[in-house]
Amino acid sequence: MNERILVADDDMNITDVCRRYLEREGYFVMTARDGLEALELWSSHRPDLIVLDLMMPRKDGWQVCTEIRQTEDIPIIMLTARGEEQDRLMGLTLGADDYLTKPFSPRELVLRVRNILRRVRYIQPAPSAASEHMIKYEDITIHVGKRKVEVCGQTIDLTVTEFEMLYLLASHPDQVFSRNQILSKLWDFSYEGDTTTVTVHIRRLREKIEPNPSEPKYIKTVWGIGYKFAGEAKP
């Protein structure tokens, strides 16, 4: 497997447990006790995924996530206190791919890590795009194999989850997906988070691909149900 995981939390018990469970699955694990150390390890070792606590000394998880997202779309799982919904929403808005609330099961953490990294490695193109590995709309081109998205000819940066969400919707134009369906398809196991997670990712995605995010051209809300991708794919 050989993927490198950075676990950043000022609670030594949490980092030790996370390390043991992740190493048991074959991952190489680095740990940091504060935000500055997390940024230093990220800069020098470029891990494949970061497990990031929000409340840390020197620099908190929000600051760390913001700095990383300026240059890289590495998957980030945030750790938040139970019941702190605003913290979770803020973390997702800043670009986290997923979150876990404390106390959490280390087995669930392993599942989340495994799922995200599997999506990074093995995205499969839709049958209609299998030969070209590309999905085209009027202003949007999705290079499936390269995990690259262009809007009006300009490459845009998407997180792992944003790319997966766009790919899911754009490869099934006009098909309506409920928020629970999106959670199930993207996370691929019983997900305990609320559907607000989907709403936040959709909002971030619209801000990046839509000409006018407040009046979306592509990602349409189907009130009371979920979302669909509007438009006709080009050959």
XYZ file of C-alpha atoms in Angstrom:
235
model
C 0.000 0.000 0.000
C 2.739 2.452 1.082
C 0.524 5.544 1.304
C 1.714 8.095 3.832
C -0.750 9.441 6.387
C -0.167 12.498 8.566
C -2.143 12.520 11.830
C -2.117 15.933 13.524
C -3.601 16.187 17.014
C -2.279 17.549 20.300
C -3.768 14.574 22.174
C -1.052 11.916 22.292
C -3.537 9.148 23.042
C -5.432 9.904 19.825
C -2.320 10.042 17.653
C -1.007 6.783 19.155
C -4.281 4.929 18.579
C -4.612 6.288 15.038
C -1.028 5.306 14.282
C -1.496 1.731 15.508
C -4.684 1.122 13.548
C -3.442 2.748 10.355
C -0.059 1.008 10.471
C -1.879 -2.292 10.960
C -3.511 -1.617 7.582
C -0.139 -1.055 5.928
C 0.011 2.751 5.904
C 3.118 4.733 6.807
C 2.060 7.160 9.557
C 3.586 10.463 10.673
C 2.256 12.385 13.673
C 2.258 16.051 14.657
C 1.236 17.664 17.959
C 0.487 21.168 16.677
C -0.322 23.037 13.501
C 3.165 24.277 12.748
C 4.639 20.786 13.026
C 1.829 19.515 10.775
C 2.692 22.095 8.113
C 6.387 21.257 8.354
C 5.736 17.529 7.902
C 3.343 18.207 5.041
C 5.901 20.425 3.309
C 8.836 18.036 3.737
C 7.127 14.641 3.270
C 4.042 15.374 1.139
C 1.719 12.752 2.701
C -1.110 11.217 0.678
C -3.776 12.128 3.261
C -4.010 14.231 6.424
C -6.088 13.527 9.535
C -6.340 16.990 11.071
C -7.654 18.046 14.476
C -9.297 21.465 14.522
C -8.178 22.552 17.982
C -4.366 22.536 18.156
C -1.751 24.921 19.590
C 0.396 27.328 17.571
C -1.804 26.915 14.455
C -5.254 25.385 14.528
C -6.740 23.017 11.977
C -8.550 25.790 10.115
C -5.284 27.659 9.530
C -3.466 24.492 8.490
C -6.226 23.502 6.061
C -6.338 26.994 4.551
C -2.576 27.069 3.934
C -2.510 23.598 2.395
C -5.499 24.297 0.151
C -3.681 27.284 -1.359
C -1.350 24.920 -3.203
C -2.572 21.313 -2.975
C -5.760 19.234 -3.096
C -4.487 16.488 -0.755
C -7.382 14.664 0.992
C -8.082 16.009 4.486
C -10.202 14.365 7.191
C -10.958 16.776 10.023
C -11.504 15.794 13.653
C -14.098 17.896 15.481
C -15.690 17.940 18.922
C -19.049 16.212 19.183
C -21.950 18.595 18.702
C -19.863 21.410 17.211
C -21.775 21.629 13.930
C -20.407 25.066 13.096
C -16.849 23.710 13.342
C -17.684 20.906 10.934
C -19.293 23.281 8.468
C -16.329 25.636 8.648
C -13.906 22.763 8.057
C -15.851 21.542 5.033
C -16.128 25.079 3.687
C -12.353 25.482 3.896
C -11.874 22.331 1.837
C -11.878 19.296 4.112
C -13.063 16.145 2.317
C -14.592 14.475 5.353
C -14.861 14.745 9.121
C -15.116 12.599 12.226
C -16.501 13.722 15.576
C -14.703 12.847 18.806
C -14.790 10.356 20.353
C -14.606 8.223 17.217
C -13.925 4.604 16.411
C -10.407 4.065 15.019
C -11.923 1.388 12.782
C -14.202 4.014 11.264
C -11.188 6.254 10.690
C -9.475 3.419 8.817
C -12.607 2.970 6.685
C -12.713 6.678 5.847
C -9.010 6.756 4.969
C -9.235 3.592 2.870
C -12.290 4.855 1.013
C -10.838 8.249 0.105
C -7.517 6.822 -1.033
C -9.251 4.139 -3.077
C -11.204 6.847 -4.881
C -7.960 8.688 -5.617
C -6.376 5.562 -7.083
C -9.172 3.850 -8.909
C -11.754 6.208 -10.345
C -13.516 4.434 -13.210
C -14.839 6.361 -16.232
C -18.474 6.086 -17.219
C -19.145 3.736 -20.192
C -19.866 6.676 -22.511
C -16.462 8.168 -21.729
C -14.498 4.927 -21.413
C -12.662 5.289 -24.723
C -11.644 8.948 -24.339
C -11.619 9.230 -20.547
C -13.142 12.648 -21.036
C -16.558 14.232 -20.424
C -17.348 17.481 -22.250
C -20.046 20.063 -21.806
C -20.341 23.577 -23.211
C -17.899 25.240 -20.802
C -16.606 22.241 -18.846
C -14.185 19.451 -19.758
C -13.488 16.631 -17.310
C -10.309 14.653 -18.029
C -11.254 11.554 -16.070
C -7.952 9.672 -16.075
C -5.927 12.791 -15.250
C -8.462 13.959 -12.648
C -8.314 17.354 -14.323
C -11.168 19.816 -14.871
C -11.182 22.790 -17.227
C -13.758 25.572 -17.198
C -13.695 27.802 -20.278
C -10.257 26.404 -21.061
C -8.817 27.206 -17.625
C -7.753 24.422 -15.257
C -9.422 24.661 -11.863
C -8.357 23.044 -8.596
C -10.820 20.613 -7.031
C -10.453 18.538 -3.895
C -10.823 14.769 -4.157
C -14.433 14.903 -2.998
C -15.319 17.839 -5.232
C -13.941 16.009 -8.266
C -15.813 12.819 -7.376
C -19.043 14.736 -6.891
C -18.686 16.539 -10.216
C -17.801 13.299 -11.993
C -20.780 11.477 -10.481
C -23.270 14.167 -11.524
C -21.758 15.023 -14.919
C -21.504 11.386 -16.002
C -25.254 10.985 -15.378
C -26.785 14.153 -16.889
C -30.352 14.958 -15.830
C -30.391 12.080 -13.324
C -31.528 13.290 -9.924
C -29.442 12.158 -6.942
C -30.691 12.577 -3.404
C -28.239 13.792 -0.802
C -28.258 10.354 0.813
C -27.498 8.720 -2.539
C -24.543 11.034 -3.038
C -23.258 10.245 0.455
C -23.609 6.526 -0.186
C -21.941 6.588 -3.605
C -19.038 8.810 -2.631
C -18.294 7.410 0.814
C -19.234 3.812 -0.086
C -20.145 2.695 3.457
C -22.568 3.521 6.235
C -22.002 7.219 6.759
C -22.982 8.814 10.046
C -22.607 12.385 8.898
C -25.636 14.494 8.051
C -26.505 15.503 4.523
C -25.274 19.032 5.190
C -21.902 17.618 4.138
C -23.238 17.240 0.599
C -24.748 20.722 0.645
C -21.419 22.322 1.578
C -19.487 20.413 -1.101
C -22.099 21.339 -3.722
C -21.781 25.012 -2.761
C -17.982 24.872 -3.057
C -18.228 23.081 -6.389
C -20.641 25.659 -7.787
C -18.293 28.460 -6.766
C -15.563 26.858 -8.857
C -17.391 25.761 -12.022
C -20.506 27.913 -12.400
C -20.534 31.265 -14.261
C -22.962 32.511 -11.597
C -23.048 30.250 -8.501
C -26.237 31.907 -7.207
C -28.011 30.914 -10.444
C -26.308 27.642 -11.369
C -26.231 26.598 -14.995
C -25.036 23.034 -14.468
C -25.612 21.773 -10.928
C -29.317 22.246 -10.371
C -31.162 21.834 -7.088
C -34.223 19.606 -7.300
C -36.173 20.913 -4.340
C -37.095 18.338 -1.747
C -34.948 15.669 -3.411
C -31.347 16.581 -4.224
C -29.302 17.608 -7.256
C -28.847 16.922 -10.950
C -26.398 17.983 -13.662
C -28.114 19.908 -16.465
C -26.801 20.048 -19.996
C -25.998 17.859 -22.962
C -22.641 16.120 -23.080
C -20.629 16.634 -26.269
C -19.116 13.703 -28.172
